[in-house]
Tab-separated table of C-alpha atoms in Angstrom:
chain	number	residue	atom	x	y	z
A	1	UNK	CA	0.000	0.000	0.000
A	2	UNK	CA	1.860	3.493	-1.318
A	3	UNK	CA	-0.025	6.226	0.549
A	4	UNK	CA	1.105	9.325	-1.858
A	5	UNK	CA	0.341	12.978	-1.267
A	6	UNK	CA	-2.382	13.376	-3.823
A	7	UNK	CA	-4.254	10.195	-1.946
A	8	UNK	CA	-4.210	12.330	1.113
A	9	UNK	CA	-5.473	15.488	-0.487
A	10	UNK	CA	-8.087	13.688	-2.204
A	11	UNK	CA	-9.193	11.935	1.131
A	12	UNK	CA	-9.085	15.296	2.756
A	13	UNK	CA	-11.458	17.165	0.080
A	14	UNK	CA	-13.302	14.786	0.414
A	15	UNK	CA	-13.583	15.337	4.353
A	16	UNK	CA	-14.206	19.029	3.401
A	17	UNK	CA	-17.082	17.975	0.985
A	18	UNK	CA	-18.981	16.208	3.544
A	19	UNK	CA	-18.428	19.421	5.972
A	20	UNK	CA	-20.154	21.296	2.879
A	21	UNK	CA	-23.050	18.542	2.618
A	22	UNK	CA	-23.566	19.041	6.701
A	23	UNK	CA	-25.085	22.282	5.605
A	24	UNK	CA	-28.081	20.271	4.906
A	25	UNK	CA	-27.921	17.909	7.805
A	26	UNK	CA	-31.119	17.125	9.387
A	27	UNK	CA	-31.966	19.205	12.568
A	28	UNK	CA	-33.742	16.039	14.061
A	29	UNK	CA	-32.686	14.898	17.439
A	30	UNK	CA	-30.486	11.384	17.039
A	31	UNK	CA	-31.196	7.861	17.976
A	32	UNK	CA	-29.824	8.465	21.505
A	33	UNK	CA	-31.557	11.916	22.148
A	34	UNK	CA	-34.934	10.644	20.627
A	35	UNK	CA	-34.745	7.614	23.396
A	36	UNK	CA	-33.743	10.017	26.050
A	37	UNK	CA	-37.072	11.815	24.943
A	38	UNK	CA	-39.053	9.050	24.581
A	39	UNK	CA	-38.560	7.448	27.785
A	40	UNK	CA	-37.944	10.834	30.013
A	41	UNK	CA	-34.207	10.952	30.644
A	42	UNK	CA	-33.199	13.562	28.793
A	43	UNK	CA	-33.210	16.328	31.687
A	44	UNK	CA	-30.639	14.059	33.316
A	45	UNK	CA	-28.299	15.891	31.020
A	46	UNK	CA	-25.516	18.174	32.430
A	47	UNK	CA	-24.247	20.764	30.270
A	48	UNK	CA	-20.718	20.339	29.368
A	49	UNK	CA	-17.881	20.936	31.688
A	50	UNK	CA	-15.846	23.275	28.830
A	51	UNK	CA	-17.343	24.910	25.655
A	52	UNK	CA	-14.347	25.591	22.793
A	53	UNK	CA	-16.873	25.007	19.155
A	54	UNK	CA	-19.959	23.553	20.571
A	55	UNK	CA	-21.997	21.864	18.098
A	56	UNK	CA	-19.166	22.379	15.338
A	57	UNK	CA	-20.539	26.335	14.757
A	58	UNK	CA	-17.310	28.428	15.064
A	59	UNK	CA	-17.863	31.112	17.734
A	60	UNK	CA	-18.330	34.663	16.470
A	61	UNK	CA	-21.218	36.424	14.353
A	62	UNK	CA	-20.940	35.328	10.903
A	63	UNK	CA	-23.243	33.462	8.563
A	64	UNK	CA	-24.149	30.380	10.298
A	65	UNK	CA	-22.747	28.026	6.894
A	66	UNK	CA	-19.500	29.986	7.137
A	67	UNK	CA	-19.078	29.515	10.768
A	68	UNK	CA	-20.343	25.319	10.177
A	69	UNK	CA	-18.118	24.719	7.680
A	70	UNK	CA	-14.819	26.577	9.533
A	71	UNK	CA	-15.535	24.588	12.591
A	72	UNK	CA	-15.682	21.647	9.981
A	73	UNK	CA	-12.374	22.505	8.400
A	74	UNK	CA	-10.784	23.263	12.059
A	75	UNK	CA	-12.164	19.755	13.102
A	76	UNK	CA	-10.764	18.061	10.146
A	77	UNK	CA	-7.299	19.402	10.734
A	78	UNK	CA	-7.248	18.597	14.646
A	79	UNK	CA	-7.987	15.285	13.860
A	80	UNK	CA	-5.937	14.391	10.850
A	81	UNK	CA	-2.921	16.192	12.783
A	82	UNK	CA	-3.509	14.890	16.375
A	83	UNK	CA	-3.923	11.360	14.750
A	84	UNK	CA	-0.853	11.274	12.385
A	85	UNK	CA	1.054	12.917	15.435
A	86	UNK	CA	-0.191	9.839	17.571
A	87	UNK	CA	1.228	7.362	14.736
A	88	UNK	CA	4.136	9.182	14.274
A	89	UNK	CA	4.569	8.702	18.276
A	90	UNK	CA	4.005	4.859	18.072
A	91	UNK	CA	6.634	4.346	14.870
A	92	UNK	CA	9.220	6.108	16.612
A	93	UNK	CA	8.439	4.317	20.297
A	94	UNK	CA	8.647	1.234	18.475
A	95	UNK	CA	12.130	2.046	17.188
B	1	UNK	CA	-24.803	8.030	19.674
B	2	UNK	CA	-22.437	10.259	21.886
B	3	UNK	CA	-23.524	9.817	25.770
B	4	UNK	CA	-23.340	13.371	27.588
B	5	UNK	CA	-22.462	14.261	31.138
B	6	UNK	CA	-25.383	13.130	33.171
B	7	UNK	CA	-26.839	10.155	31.957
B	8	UNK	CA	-24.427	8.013	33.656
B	9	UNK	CA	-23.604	7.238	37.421
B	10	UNK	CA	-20.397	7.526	38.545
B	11	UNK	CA	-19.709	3.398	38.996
B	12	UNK	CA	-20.489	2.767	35.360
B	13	UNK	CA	-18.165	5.954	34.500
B	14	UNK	CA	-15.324	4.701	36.600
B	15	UNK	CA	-15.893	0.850	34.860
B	16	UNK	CA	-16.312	2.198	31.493
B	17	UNK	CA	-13.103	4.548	31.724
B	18	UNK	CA	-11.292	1.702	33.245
B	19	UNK	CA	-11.786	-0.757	30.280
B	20	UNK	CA	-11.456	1.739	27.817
B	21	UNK	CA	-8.268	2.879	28.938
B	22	UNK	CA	-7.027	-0.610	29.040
B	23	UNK	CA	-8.644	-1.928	25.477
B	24	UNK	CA	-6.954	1.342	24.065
B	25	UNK	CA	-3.476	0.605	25.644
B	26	UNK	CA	-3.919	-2.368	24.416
B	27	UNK	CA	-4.600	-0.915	21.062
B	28	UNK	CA	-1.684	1.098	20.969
B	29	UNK	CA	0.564	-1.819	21.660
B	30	UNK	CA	-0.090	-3.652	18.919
B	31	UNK	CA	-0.869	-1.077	16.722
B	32	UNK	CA	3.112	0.092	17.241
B	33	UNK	CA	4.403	-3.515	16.617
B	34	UNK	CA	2.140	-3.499	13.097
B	35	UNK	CA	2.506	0.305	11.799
B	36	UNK	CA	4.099	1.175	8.711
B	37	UNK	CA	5.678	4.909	7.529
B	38	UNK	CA	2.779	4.860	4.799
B	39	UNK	CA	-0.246	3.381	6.986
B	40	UNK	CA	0.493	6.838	9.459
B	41	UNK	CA	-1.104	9.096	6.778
B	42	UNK	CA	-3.683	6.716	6.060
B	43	UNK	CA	-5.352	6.881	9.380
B	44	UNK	CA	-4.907	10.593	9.580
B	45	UNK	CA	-7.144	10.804	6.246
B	46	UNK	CA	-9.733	7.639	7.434
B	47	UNK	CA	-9.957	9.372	10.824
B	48	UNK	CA	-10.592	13.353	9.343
B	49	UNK	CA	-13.172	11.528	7.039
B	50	UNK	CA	-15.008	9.907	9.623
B	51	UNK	CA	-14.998	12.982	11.761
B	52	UNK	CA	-16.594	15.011	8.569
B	53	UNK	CA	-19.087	12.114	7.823
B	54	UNK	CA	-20.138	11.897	11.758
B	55	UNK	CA	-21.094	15.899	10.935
B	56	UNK	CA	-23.660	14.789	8.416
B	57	UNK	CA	-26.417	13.746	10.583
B	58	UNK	CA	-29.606	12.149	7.976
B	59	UNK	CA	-33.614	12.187	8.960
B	60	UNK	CA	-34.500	8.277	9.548
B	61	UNK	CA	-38.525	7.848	10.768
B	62	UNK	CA	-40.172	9.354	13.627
B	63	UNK	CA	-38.660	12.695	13.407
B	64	UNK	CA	-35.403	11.480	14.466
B	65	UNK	CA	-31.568	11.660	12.670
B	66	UNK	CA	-28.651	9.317	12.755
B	67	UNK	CA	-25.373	9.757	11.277
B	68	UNK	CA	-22.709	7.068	10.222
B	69	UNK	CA	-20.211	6.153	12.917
B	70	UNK	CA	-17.599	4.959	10.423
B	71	UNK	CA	-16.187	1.747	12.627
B	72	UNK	CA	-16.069	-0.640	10.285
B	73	UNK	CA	-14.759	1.845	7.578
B	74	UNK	CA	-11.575	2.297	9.573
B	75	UNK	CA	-11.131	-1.751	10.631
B	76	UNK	CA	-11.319	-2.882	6.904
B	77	UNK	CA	-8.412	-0.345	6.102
B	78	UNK	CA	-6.942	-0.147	8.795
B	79	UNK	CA	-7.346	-2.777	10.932
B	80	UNK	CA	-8.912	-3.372	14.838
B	81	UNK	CA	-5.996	-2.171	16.131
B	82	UNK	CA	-5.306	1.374	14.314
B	83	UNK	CA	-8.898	1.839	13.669
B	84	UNK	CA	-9.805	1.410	17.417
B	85	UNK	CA	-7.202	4.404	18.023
B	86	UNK	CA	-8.445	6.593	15.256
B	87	UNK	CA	-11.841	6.203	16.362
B	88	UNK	CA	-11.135	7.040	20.045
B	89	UNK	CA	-8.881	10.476	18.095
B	90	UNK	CA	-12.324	11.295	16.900
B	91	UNK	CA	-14.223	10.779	19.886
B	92	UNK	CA	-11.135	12.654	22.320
B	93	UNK	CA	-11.465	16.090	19.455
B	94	UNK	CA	-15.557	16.148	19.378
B	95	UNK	CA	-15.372	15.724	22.682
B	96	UNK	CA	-12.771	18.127	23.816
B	97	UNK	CA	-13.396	20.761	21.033
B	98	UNK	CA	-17.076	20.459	19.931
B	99	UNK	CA	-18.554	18.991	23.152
B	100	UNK	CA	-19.976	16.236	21.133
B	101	UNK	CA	-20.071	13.475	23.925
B	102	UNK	CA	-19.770	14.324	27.813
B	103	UNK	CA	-16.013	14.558	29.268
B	104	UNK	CA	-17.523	12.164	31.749
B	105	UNK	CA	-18.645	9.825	29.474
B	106	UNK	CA	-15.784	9.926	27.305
B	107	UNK	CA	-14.986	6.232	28.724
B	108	UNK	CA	-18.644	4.968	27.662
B	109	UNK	CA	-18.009	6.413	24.479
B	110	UNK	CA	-14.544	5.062	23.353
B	111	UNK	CA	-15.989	1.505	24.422
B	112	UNK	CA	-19.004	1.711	22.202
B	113	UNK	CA	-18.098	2.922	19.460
B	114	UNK	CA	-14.460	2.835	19.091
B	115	UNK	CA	-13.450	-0.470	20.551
B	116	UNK	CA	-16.661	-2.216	19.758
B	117	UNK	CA	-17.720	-0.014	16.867
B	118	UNK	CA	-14.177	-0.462	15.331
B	119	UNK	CA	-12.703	-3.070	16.981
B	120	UNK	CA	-14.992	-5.938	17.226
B	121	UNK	CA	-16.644	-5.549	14.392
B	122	UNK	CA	-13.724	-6.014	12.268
B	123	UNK	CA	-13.484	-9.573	13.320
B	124	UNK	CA	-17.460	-9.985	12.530
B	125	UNK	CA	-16.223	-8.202	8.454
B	126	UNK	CA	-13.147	-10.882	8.980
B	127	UNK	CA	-15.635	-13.520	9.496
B	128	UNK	CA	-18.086	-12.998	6.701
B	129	UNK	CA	-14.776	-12.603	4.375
B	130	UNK	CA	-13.485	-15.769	4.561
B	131	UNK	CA	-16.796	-17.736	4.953
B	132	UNK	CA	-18.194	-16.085	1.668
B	133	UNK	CA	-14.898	-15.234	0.256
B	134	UNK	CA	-13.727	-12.975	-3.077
B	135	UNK	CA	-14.878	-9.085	-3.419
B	136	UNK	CA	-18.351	-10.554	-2.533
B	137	UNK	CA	-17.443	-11.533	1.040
B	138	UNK	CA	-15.189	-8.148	1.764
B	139	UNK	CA	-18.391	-6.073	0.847
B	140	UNK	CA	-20.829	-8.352	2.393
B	141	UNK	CA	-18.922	-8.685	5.398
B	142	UNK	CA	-18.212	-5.107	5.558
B	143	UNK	CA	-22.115	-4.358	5.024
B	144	UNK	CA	-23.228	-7.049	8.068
B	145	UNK	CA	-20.439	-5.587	10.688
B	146	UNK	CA	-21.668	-2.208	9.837
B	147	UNK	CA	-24.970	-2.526	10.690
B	148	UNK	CA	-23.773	-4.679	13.117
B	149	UNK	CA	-21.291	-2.125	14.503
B	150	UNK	CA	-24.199	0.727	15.439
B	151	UNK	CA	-26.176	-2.265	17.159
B	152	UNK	CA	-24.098	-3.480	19.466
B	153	UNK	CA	-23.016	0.225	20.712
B	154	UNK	CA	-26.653	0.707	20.993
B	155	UNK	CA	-26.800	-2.366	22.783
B	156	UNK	CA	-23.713	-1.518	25.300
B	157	UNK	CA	-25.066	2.055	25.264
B	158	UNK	CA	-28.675	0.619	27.008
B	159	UNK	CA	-26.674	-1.779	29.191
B	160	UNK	CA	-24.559	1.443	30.587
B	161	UNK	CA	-28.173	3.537	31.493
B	162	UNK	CA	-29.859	0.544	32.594
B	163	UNK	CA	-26.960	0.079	34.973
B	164	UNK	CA	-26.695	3.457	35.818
B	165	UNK	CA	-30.451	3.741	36.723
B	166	UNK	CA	-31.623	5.847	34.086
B	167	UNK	CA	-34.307	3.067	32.680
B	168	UNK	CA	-34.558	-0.649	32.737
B	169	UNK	CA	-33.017	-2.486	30.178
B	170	UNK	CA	-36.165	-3.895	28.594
B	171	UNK	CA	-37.840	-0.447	28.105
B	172	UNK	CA	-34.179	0.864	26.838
B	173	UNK	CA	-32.738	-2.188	24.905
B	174	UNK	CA	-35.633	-2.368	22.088
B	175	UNK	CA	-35.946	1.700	22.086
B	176	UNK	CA	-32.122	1.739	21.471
B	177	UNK	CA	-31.830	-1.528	19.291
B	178	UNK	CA	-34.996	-0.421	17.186
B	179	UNK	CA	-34.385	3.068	16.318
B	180	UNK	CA	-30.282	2.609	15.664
B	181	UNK	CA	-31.350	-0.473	13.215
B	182	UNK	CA	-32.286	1.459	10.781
B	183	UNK	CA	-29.088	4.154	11.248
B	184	UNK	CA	-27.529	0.693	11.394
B	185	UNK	CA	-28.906	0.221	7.597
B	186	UNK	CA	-27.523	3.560	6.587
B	187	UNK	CA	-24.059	2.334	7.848
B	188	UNK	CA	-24.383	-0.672	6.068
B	189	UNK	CA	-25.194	1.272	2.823
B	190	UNK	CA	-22.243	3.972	3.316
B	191	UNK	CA	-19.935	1.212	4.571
B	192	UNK	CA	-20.613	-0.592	1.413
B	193	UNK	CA	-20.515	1.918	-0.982
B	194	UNK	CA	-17.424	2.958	0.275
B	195	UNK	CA	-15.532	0.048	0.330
B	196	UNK	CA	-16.326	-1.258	-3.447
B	197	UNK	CA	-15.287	2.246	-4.419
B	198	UNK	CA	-11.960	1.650	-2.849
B	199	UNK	CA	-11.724	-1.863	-4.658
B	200	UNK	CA	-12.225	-0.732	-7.215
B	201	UNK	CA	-9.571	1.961	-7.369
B	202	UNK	CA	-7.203	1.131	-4.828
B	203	UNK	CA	-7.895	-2.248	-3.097
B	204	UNK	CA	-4.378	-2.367	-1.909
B	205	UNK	CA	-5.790	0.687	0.757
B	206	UNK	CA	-7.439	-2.346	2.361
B	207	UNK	CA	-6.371	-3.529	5.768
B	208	UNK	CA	-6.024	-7.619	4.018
B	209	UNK	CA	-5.685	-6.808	0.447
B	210	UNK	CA	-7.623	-9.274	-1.900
């Protein structure tokens, strides 16, 4: 298997694409949340301990697709980062 | 399917954190005996996709969404091991950064969905490979532990509340089994899709190449 750079940019626009097709994500609560509904457990929630992008909307005023998809493209890059550091860790451990 | 602060008591937190800190250890064990220069990239990319796909939540019946959880994406290419780790990346950053998932519950929600979502259900896909066998048994097998994959978090998921005293388990297991079947379905689909798109152009991306 020869990961090459253009495999990598490819998999990442396509990351970005789906952060552009999350514009039109449904608004519906999910399977857990509908349960929680359902069955009366939902005010059991706590709100969370630390808020940095809650529910992937970059802070600030802007337009509300610009803000989605920037929180998109900032989650992308923490994860593709934090989890090539983490491999990068494990090669050089193993060494 | 991310749990939030609150739903769970603090025994099933401390037992959930426990084994998911020792299932990932695990994890990153073997993952650093089996990890290649090029593989390093590869679960950057599988783990940013998943994180964008998990963003793209779709309407399913009853006024309710779901979105794909991407488990068995990451085991076929890129094993239990490495796919369990990416997944729990995922989970750590929504958690952490988008509050997607309750710090508390982060240990409920590594073992559902990243070392059961990824991890086990790569030996169901390994299963249905070799008993069926060819291209037809990777994306069969990869369709059956994806489905599979969002039930048996669901399943854990009830377990965890029922323990914790939220509900009993035979009011929560059928809610939680019944409404994440059909997300299951959509898993299967995207899991399937996916992966014959990927045989087809670059098979050798797969964790066992044909």
């Amino acid at each position: 298997m020869n990961m090459k750079k253009r495999d990598i940019i490819t998999g990442l626009v396509l990351a970005v694409m789906l952060v552009i097709a999350s514009f039109f994500a449904s608004r519906y609560p999910d399977g857990l949340e509908r349960v929680s509904f359902d069955k009366n457990f939902k005010e059991r929630e706590n709100p969370p301990i630390i808020t940095v992008i809650p529910g992937y909307v970059w802070p600030g005023k802007m337009n509300e697709k610009l803000a989605v998809f920037f929180g998109g493209v900032a989650g992308i890059s923490i994860v593709f980062y934090s989890v090539c550091l983490v491999g990068r860790f494990l090669k050089r451990e193993e060494q | 399917m991310h749990i939030p602060d609150g739903f769970l008591n603090t025994g099933v937190l401390g037992g959930t954190w426990s084994l998911s800190v020792i299932g990932i250890g695990y994890c990153l064990k073997k993952t650093a005996r089996k990890l290649k220069d090029r593989t390093v990239p590869l679960m950057g990319v599988i783990s940013a996709f998943i994180f964008a796909a998990q963003m793209v939540n779709f309407p399913i019946t009853g006024a309710t969404s779901g979105h794909i959880l991407g488990g068995t994406l990451a085991a076929a290419t890129l094993g239990p091991y490495a796919a369990a780790i990416s997944l729990c990346c995922v989970l750590i950053v929504q958690c952490l950064i988008f509050q997607d998932g309750g710090l508390t519950a982060l240990g409920a929600n590594v073992l559902n969905l990243s070392l059961a979502g990824a991890g086990l259900s790569y030996y169901i896909y390994i299963i249905i490979r070799k008993i069926i066998g060819g291209k037809c048994g990777i994306i069969l097998g990869a369709g059956f532990a994806g489905w599979l994959s969002v039930e048996s978090a669901a399943g854990l998921c009830s377990i965890e509340l029922a323990l914790s005293g939220v509900s009993a388990l035979k009011i929560i297991l059928p809610a939680m089994l019944g409404v994440h079947a059909i997300i299951g379905a959509a898993e299967a689909i995207a899991t399937v899709l996916i992966i014959s798109f990927v045989l087809k152009v670059r098979p050798d991306l797969l964790y066992n190449p044909v």
